[in-house]
mmCIF file of C-alpha atoms in Angstrom:
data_model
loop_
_atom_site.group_PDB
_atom_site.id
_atom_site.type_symbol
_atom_site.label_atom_id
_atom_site.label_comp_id
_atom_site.label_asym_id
_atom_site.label_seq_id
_atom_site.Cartn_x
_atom_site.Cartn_y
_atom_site.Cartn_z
ATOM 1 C CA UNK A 1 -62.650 11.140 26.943
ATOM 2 C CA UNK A 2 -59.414 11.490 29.035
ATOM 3 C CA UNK A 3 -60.114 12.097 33.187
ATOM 4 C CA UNK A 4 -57.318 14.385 34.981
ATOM 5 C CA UNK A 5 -56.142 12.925 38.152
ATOM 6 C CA UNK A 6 -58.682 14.795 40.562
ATOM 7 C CA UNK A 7 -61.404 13.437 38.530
ATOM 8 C CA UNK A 8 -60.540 9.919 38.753
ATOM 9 C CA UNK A 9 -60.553 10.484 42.324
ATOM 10 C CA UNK A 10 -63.797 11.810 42.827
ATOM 11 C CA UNK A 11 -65.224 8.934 40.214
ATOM 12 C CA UNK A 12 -63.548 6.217 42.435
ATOM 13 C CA UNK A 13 -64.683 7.880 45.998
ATOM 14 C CA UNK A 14 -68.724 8.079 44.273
ATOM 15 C CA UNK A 15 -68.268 4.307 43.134
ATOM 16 C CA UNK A 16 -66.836 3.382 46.665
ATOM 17 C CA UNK A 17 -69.722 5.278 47.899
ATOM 18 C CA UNK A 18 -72.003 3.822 45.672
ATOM 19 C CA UNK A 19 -70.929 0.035 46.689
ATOM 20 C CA UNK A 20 -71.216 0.663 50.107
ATOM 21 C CA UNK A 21 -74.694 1.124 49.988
ATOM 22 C CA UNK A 22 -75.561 -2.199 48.516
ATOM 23 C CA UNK A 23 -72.249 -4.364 50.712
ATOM 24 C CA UNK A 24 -72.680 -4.809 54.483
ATOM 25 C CA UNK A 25 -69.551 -5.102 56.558
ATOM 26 C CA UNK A 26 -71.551 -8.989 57.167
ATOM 27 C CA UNK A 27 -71.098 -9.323 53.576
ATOM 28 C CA UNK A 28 -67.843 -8.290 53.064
ATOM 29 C CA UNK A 29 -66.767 -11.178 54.981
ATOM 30 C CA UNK A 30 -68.515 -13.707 54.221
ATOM 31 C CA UNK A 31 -67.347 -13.099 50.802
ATOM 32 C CA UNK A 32 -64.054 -13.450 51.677
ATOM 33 C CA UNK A 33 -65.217 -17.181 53.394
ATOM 34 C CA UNK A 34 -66.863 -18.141 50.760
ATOM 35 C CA UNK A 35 -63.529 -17.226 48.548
ATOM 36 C CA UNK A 36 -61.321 -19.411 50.892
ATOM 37 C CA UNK A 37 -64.115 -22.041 50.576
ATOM 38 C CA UNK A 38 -63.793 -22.487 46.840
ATOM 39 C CA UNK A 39 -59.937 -22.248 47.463
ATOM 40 C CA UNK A 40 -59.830 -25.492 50.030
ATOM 41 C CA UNK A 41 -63.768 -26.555 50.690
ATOM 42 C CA UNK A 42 -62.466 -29.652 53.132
ATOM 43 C CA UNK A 43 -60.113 -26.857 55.029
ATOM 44 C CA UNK A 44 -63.106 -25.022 56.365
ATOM 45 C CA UNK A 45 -66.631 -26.312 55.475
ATOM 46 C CA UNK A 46 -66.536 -27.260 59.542
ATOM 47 C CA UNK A 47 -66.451 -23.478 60.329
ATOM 48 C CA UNK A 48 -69.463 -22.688 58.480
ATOM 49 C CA UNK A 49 -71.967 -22.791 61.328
ATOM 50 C CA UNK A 50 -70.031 -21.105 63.939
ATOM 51 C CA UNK A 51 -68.673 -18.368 61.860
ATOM 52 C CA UNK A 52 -72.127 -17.537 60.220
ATOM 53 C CA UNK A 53 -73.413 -16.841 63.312
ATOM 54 C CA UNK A 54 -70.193 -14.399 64.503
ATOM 55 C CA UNK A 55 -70.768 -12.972 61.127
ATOM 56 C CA UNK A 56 -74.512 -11.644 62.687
ATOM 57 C CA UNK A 57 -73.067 -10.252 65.440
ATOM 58 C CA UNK A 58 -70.986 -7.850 63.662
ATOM 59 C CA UNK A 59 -72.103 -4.087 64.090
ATOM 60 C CA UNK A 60 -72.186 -2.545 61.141
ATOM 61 C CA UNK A 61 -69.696 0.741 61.070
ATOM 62 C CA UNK A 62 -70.010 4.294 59.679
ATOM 63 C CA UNK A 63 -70.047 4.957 56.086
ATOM 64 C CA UNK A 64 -67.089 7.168 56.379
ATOM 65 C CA UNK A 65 -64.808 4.500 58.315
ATOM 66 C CA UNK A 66 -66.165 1.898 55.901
ATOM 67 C CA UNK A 67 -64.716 4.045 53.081
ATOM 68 C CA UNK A 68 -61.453 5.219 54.367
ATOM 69 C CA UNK A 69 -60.960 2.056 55.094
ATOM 70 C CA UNK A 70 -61.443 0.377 51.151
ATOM 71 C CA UNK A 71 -59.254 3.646 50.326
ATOM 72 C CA UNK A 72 -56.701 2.763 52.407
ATOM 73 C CA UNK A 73 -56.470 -0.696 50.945
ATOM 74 C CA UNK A 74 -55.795 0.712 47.611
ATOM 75 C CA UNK A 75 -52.162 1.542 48.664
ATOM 76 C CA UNK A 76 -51.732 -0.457 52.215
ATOM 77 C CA UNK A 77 -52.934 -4.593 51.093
ATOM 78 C CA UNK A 78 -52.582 -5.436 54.788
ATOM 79 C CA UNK A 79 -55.934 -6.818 55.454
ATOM 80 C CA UNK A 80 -56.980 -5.498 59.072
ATOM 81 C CA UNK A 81 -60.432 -4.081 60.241
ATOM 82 C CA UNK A 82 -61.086 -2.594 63.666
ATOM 83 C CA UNK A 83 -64.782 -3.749 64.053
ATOM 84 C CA UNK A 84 -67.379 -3.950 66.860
ATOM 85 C CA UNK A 85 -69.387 -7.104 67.741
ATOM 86 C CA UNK A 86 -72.453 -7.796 69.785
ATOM 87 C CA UNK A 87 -71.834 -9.995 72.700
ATOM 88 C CA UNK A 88 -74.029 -9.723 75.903
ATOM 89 C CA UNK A 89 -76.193 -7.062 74.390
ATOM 90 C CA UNK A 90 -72.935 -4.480 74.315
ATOM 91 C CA UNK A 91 -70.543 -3.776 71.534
ATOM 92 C CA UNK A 92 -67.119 -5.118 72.089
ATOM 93 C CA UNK A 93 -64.089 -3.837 69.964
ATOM 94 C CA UNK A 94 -62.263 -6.417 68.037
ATOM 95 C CA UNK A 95 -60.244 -7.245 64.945
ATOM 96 C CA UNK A 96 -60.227 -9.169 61.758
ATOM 97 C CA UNK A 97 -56.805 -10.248 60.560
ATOM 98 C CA UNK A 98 -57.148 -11.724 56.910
ATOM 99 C CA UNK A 99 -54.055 -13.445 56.021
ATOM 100 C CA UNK A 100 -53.529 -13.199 51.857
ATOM 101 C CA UNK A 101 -52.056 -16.609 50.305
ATOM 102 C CA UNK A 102 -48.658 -16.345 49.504
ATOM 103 C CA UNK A 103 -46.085 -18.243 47.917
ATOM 104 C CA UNK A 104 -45.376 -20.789 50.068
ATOM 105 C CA UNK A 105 -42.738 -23.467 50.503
ATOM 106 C CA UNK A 106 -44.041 -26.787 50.965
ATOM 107 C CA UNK A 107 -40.924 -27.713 53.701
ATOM 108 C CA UNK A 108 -41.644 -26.316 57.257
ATOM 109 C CA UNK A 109 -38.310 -27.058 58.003
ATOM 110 C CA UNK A 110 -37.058 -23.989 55.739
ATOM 111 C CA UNK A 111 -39.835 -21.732 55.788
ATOM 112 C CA UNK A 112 -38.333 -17.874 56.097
ATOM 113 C CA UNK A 113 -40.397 -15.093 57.348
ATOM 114 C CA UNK A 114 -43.571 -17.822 57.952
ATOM 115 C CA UNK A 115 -43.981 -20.611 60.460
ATOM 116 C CA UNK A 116 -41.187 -23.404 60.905
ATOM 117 C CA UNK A 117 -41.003 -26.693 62.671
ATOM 118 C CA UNK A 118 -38.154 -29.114 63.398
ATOM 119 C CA UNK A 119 -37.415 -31.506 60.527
ATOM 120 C CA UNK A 120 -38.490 -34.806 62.399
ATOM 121 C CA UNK A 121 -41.061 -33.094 64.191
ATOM 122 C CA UNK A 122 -44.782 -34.836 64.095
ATOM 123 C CA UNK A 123 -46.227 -34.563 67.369
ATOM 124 C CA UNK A 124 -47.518 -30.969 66.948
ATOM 125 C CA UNK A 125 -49.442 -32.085 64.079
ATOM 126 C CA UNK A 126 -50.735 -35.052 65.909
ATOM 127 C CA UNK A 127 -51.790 -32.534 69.260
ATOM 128 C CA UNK A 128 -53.397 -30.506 66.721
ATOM 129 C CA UNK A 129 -55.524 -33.666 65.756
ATOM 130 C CA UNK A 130 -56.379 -34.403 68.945
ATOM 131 C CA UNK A 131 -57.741 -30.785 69.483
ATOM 132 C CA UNK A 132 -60.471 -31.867 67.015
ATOM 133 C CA UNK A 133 -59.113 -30.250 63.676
ATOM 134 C CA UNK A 134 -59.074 -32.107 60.718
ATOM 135 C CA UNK A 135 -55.479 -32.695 58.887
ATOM 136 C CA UNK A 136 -56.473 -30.672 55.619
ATOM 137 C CA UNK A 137 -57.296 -28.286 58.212
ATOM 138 C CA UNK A 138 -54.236 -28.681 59.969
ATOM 139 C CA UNK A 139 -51.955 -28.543 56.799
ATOM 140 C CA UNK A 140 -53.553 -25.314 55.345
ATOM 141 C CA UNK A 141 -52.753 -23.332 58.505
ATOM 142 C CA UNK A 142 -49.413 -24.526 59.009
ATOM 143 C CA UNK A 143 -48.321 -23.877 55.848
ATOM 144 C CA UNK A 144 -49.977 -20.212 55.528
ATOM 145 C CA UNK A 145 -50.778 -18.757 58.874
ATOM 146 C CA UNK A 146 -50.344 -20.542 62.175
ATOM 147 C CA UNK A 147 -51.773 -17.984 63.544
ATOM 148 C CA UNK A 148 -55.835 -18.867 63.851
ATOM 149 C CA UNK A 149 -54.720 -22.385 65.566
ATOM 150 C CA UNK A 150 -51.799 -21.292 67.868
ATOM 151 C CA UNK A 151 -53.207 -17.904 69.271
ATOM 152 C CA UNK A 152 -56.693 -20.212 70.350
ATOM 153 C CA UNK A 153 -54.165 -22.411 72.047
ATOM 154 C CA UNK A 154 -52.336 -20.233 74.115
ATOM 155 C CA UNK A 155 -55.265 -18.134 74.766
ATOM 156 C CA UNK A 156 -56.694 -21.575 76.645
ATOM 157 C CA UNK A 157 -53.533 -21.700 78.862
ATOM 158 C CA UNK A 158 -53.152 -18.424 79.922
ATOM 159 C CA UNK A 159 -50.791 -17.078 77.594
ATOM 160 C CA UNK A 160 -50.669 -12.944 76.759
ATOM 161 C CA UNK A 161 -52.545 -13.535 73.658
ATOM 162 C CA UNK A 162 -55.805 -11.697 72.118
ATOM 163 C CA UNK A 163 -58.726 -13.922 72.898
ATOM 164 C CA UNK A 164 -59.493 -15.971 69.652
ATOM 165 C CA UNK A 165 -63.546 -14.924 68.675
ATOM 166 C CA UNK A 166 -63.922 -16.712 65.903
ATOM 167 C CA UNK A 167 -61.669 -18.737 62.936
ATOM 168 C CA UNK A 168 -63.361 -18.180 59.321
ATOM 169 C CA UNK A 169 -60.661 -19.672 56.398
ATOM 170 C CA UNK A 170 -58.230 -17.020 56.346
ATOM 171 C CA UNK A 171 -59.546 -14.327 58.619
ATOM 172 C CA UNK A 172 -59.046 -14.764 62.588
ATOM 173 C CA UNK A 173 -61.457 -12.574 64.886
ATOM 174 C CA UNK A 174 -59.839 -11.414 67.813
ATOM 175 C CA UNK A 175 -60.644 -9.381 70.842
ATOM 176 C CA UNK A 176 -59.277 -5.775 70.592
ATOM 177 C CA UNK A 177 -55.779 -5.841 72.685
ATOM 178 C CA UNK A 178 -54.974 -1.858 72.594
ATOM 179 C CA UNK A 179 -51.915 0.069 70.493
ATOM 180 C CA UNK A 180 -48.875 -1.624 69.563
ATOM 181 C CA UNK A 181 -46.064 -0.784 71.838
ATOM 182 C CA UNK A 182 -44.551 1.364 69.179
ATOM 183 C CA UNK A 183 -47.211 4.008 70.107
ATOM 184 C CA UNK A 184 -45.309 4.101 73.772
ATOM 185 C CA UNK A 185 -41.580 4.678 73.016
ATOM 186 C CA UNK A 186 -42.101 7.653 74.591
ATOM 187 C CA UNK A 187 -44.542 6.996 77.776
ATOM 188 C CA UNK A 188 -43.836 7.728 80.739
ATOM 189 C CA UNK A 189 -40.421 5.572 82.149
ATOM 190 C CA UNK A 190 -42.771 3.873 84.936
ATOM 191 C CA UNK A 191 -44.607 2.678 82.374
ATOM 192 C CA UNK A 192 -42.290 1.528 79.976
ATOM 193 C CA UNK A 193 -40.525 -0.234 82.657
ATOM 194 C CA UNK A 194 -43.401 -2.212 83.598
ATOM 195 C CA UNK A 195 -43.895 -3.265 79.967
ATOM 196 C CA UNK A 196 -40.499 -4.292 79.973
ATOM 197 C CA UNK A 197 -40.688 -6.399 82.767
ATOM 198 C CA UNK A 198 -44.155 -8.001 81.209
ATOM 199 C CA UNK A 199 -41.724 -8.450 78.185
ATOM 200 C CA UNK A 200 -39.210 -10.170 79.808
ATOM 201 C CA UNK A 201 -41.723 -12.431 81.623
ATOM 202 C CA UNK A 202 -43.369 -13.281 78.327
ATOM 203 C CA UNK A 203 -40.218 -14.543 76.575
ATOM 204 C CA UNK A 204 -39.671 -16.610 79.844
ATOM 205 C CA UNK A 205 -43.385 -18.172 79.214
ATOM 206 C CA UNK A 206 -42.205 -18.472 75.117
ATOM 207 C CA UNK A 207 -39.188 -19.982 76.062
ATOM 208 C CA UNK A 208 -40.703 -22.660 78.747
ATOM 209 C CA UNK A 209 -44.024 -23.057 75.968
ATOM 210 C CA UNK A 210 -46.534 -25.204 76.473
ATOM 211 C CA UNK A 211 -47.544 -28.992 76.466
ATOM 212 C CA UNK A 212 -43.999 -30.215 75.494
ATOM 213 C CA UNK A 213 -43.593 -27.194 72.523
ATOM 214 C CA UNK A 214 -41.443 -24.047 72.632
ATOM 215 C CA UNK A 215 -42.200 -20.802 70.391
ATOM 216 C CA UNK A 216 -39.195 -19.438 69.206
ATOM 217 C CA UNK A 217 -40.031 -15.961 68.085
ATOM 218 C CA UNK A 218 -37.764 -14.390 64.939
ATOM 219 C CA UNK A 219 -39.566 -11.085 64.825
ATOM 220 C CA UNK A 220 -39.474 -9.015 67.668
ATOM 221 C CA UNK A 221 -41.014 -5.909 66.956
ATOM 222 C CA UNK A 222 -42.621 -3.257 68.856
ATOM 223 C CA UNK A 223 -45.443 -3.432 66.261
ATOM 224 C CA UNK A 224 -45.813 -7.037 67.541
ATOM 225 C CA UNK A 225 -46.969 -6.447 70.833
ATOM 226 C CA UNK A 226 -49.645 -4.397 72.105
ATOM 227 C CA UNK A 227 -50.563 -2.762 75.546
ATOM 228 C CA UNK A 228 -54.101 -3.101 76.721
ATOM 229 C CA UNK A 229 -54.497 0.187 79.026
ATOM 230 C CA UNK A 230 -57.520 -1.488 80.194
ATOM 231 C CA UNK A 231 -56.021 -4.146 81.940
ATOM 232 C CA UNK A 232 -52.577 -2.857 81.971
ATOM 233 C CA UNK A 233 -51.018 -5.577 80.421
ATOM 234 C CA UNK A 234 -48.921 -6.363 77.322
ATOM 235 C CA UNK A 235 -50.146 -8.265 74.815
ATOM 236 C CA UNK A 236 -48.697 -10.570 72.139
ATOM 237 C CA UNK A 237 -50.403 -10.308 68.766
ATOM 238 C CA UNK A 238 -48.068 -12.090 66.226
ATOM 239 C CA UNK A 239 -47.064 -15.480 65.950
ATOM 240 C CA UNK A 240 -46.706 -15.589 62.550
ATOM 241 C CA UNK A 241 -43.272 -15.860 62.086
ATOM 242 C CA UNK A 242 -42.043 -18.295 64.334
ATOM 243 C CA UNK A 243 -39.911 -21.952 64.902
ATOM 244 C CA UNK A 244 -41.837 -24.484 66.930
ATOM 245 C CA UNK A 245 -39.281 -26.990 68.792
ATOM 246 C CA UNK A 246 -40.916 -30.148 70.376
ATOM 247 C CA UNK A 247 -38.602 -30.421 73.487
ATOM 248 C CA UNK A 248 -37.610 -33.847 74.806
ATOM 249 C CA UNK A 249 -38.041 -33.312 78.554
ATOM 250 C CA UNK A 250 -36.670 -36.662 79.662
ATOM 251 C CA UNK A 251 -33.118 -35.771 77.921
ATOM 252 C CA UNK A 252 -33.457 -32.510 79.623
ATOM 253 C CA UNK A 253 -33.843 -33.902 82.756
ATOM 254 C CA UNK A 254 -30.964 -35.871 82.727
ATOM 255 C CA UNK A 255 -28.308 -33.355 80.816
ATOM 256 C CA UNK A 256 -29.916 -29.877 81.856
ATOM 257 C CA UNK A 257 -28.905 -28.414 78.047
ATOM 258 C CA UNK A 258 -29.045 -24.765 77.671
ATOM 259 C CA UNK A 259 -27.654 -23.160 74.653
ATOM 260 C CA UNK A 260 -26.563 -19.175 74.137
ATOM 261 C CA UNK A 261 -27.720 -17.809 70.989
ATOM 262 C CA UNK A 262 -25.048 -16.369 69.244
ATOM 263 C CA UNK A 263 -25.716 -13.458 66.532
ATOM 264 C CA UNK A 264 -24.508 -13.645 63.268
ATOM 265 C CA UNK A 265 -22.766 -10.539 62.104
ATOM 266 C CA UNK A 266 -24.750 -7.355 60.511
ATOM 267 C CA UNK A 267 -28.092 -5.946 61.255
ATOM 268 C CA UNK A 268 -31.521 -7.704 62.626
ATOM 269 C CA UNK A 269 -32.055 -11.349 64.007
ATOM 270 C CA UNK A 270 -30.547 -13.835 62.451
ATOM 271 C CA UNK A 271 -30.702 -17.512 62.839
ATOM 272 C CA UNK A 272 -30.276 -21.355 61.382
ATOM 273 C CA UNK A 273 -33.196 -23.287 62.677
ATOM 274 C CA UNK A 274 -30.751 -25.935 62.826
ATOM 275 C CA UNK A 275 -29.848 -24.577 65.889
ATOM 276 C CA UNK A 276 -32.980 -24.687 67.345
ATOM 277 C CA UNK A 277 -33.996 -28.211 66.797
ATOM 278 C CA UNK A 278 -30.691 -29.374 68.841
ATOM 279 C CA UNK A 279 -33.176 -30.714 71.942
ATOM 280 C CA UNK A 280 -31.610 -27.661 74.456
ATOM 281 C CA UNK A 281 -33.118 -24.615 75.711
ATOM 282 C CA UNK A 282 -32.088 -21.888 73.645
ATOM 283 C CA UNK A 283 -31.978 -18.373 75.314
ATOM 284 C CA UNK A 284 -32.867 -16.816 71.637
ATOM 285 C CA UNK A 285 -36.424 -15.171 73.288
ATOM 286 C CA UNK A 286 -33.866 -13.571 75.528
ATOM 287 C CA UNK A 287 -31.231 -12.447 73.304
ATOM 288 C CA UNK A 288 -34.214 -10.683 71.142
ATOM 289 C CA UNK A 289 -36.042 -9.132 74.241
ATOM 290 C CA UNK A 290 -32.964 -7.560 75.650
ATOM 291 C CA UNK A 291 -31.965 -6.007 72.662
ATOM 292 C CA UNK A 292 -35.692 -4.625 71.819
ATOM 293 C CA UNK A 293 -35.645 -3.549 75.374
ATOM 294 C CA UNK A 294 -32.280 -1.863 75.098
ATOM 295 C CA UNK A 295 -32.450 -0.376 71.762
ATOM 296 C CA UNK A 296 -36.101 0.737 71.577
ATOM 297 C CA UNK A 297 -38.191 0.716 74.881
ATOM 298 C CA UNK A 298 -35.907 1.621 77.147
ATOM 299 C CA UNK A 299 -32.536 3.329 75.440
ATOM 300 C CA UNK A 300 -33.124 6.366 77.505
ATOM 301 C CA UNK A 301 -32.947 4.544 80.925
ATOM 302 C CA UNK A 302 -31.018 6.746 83.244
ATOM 303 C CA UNK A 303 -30.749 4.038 85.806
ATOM 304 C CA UNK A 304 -26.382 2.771 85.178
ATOM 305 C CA UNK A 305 -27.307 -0.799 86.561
ATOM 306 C CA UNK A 306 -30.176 -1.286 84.450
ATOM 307 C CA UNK A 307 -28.666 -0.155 81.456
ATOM 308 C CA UNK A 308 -25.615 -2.267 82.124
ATOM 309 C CA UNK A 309 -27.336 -5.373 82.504
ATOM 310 C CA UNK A 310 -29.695 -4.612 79.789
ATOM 311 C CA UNK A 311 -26.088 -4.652 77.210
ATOM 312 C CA UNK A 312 -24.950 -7.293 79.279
ATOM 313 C CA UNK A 313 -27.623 -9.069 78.493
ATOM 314 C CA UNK A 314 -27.163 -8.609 75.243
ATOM 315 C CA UNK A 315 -24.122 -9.125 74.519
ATOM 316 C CA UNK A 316 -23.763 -11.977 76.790
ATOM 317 C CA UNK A 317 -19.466 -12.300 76.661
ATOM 318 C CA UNK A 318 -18.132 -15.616 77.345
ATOM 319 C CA UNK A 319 -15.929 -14.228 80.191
ATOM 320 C CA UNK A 320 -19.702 -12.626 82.309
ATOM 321 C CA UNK A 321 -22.233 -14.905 80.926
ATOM 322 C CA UNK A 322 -23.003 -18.229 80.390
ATOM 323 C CA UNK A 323 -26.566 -17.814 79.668
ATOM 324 C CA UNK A 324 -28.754 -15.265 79.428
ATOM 325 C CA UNK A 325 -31.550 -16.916 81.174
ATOM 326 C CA UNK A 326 -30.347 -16.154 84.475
ATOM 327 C CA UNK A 327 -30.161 -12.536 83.309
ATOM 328 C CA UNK A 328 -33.638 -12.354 82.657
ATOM 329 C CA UNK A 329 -34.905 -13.193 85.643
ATOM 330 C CA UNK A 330 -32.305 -11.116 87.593
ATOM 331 C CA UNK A 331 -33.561 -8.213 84.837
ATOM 332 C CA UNK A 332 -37.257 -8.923 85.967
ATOM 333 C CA UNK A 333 -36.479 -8.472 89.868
ATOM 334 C CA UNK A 334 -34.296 -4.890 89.176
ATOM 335 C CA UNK A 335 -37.362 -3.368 87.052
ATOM 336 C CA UNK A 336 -39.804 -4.416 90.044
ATOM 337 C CA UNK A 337 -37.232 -2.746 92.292
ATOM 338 C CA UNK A 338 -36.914 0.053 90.658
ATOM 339 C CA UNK A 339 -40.786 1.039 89.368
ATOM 340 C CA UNK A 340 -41.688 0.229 93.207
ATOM 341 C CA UNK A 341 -39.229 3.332 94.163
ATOM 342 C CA UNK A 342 -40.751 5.293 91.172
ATOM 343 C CA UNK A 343 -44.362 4.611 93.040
ATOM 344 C CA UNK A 344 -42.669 5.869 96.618
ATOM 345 C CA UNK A 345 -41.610 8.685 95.403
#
């Protein structure tokens, strides 16, 4: 018996249907930890306990979202739910990221498109230690997703993160943080100029890091960042794809090193990590802000300085700039100038 395409359809939607009645949204995920339990049992069996009782505290969704979202997985395998948990007897929106394993290489040092570290570099493994995770732990997440470690770190200090709910194996729990920025390429221009100087600001924060570390980004993508309307305030939800420099801040002190990032030629960001593991403050946050600020936020600025300084910025020619990071900060004080005239008029 052959089934035409609609009928196949309709079969898979009633089995869909069919499973949902019997698999709670609970379930679902504590299928998937239990999966990434078989996969590295001395990675995770400390998460148990805290992530079996997150896992009650998810509200179960509608049947229809539940379906359109296993639908949607049949031709999209990113892994993301938009869920709703219990906390202080109200539901609170958040999101499940679930990280698939992929081919990996076993060198952080050369590690395209996932997380990278300097080639002598050891004492962000050891800080990780001290934070209380264990090194199978430690070495899982480093060499898969970052991600479930790092955001719960700069959460803790302040950083424009998600806050970190919960850490199950492969799947990180995070507070909702509102549409990615793509969704406002066309907002109003007081907006988009105070998201640009939140921008700006943030690759400052990357740039300075924390606790001896800088983040290098090497994607910067509207569809990395987020703006919480709630709080007005943009939001950094992917790390994943990142270099991690441990800076020496004694040699700084005494030589004051700061490096300009200079592109290499045809389309996107591209880099040699080399470059960043050279001990000097590389303005490569910069470089990448100003041209996502120029190219997709803001191209239809109608303010001449601004969008000067914004190619300036980019371009950064050896006969105007030295380094970009003084542009960024002079950047920051024209957008507050300017949005505060907006708000007078």
């Amino acid at each position: 018996m052959h089934l035409l395409y609609g009928q196949l359809k309709v079969v898979l939607v009633l089995a869909l249907l069919q499973e949902l009645d019997v698999r709670t949204q609970k379930d679902i995920f504590r299928k998937h930890f239990n999966m990434d339990l078989l996969e590295c049992p001395q990675c995770f069996l400390g998460q148990r306990e805290q992530c079996e009782k997150f896992f009650e505290t998810i509200e179960e969704p509608a049947k229809f979202d539940r379906l359109w979202k296993d639908l949607t997985l049949l031709v999209d395998r990113r892994e993301i739910y938009w869920l709703e948990f219990k906390e202080n007897h109200q539901n609170v929106k958040c999101l499940a990221k679930r990280k698939r394993t992929r081919e990996i290489s076993k060198d952080l040092h050369f590690n395209p498109g996932g997380f990278q570290m300097c080639r002598d570099s050891t004492r962000f493994l050891a800080y990780l230690k001290e934070r209380g995770h264990l090194p199978a732990t430690i070495s899982y997440y480093t060499h898969h997703s970052i991600s479930p470690l790092l955001m719960q770190e700069l959460w803790l200090m302040a950083f424009p993160v998600p806050r970190s709910l919960a850490v199950c194996g492969s799947t990180l729990f995070q507070a909702y943080a509102g549409s990615t920025l793509s969704n406002y390429l066309k907002a109003p221009i007081d907006l988009r100029l105070d998201m640009a100087k939140q921008l700006l600001e943030l690759a400052l924060k990357l740039s300075t890091g924390f606790k001896g570390f800088r983040i290098y980004l090497t994607d910067f993508t509207t569809d990395n960042f987020a703006y919480n309307e709630a709080t007005s305030t943009v939001v950094l939800i992917d790390i994943d794809t990142m270099v991690l420099v441990e800076s020496n801040n004694e040699a700084e002190g005494e030589s004051q090193l700061s490096k300009k990032y200079t592109p290499f030629p045809g389309e996107g960001f591209t880099y040699d990590v080399n470059a960043f593991c050279l001990n000097q403050d590389l303005d490569a946050n910069i470089y990448q802000m100003c041209l996502l600020l120029r190219d997709q936020l803001l191209p239809d600025v109608k303010n001449l300085r601004l969008k000067q300084m914004l190619n300036d910025c980019v371009q950064c020619e050896d006969d105007k700039c030295d380094i970009r990071f003084k542009y960024a900060n002079n950047l920051i004080d024209l957008l507050f100038e300017i949005n505060n005239k907006i708000e007078i008029l």
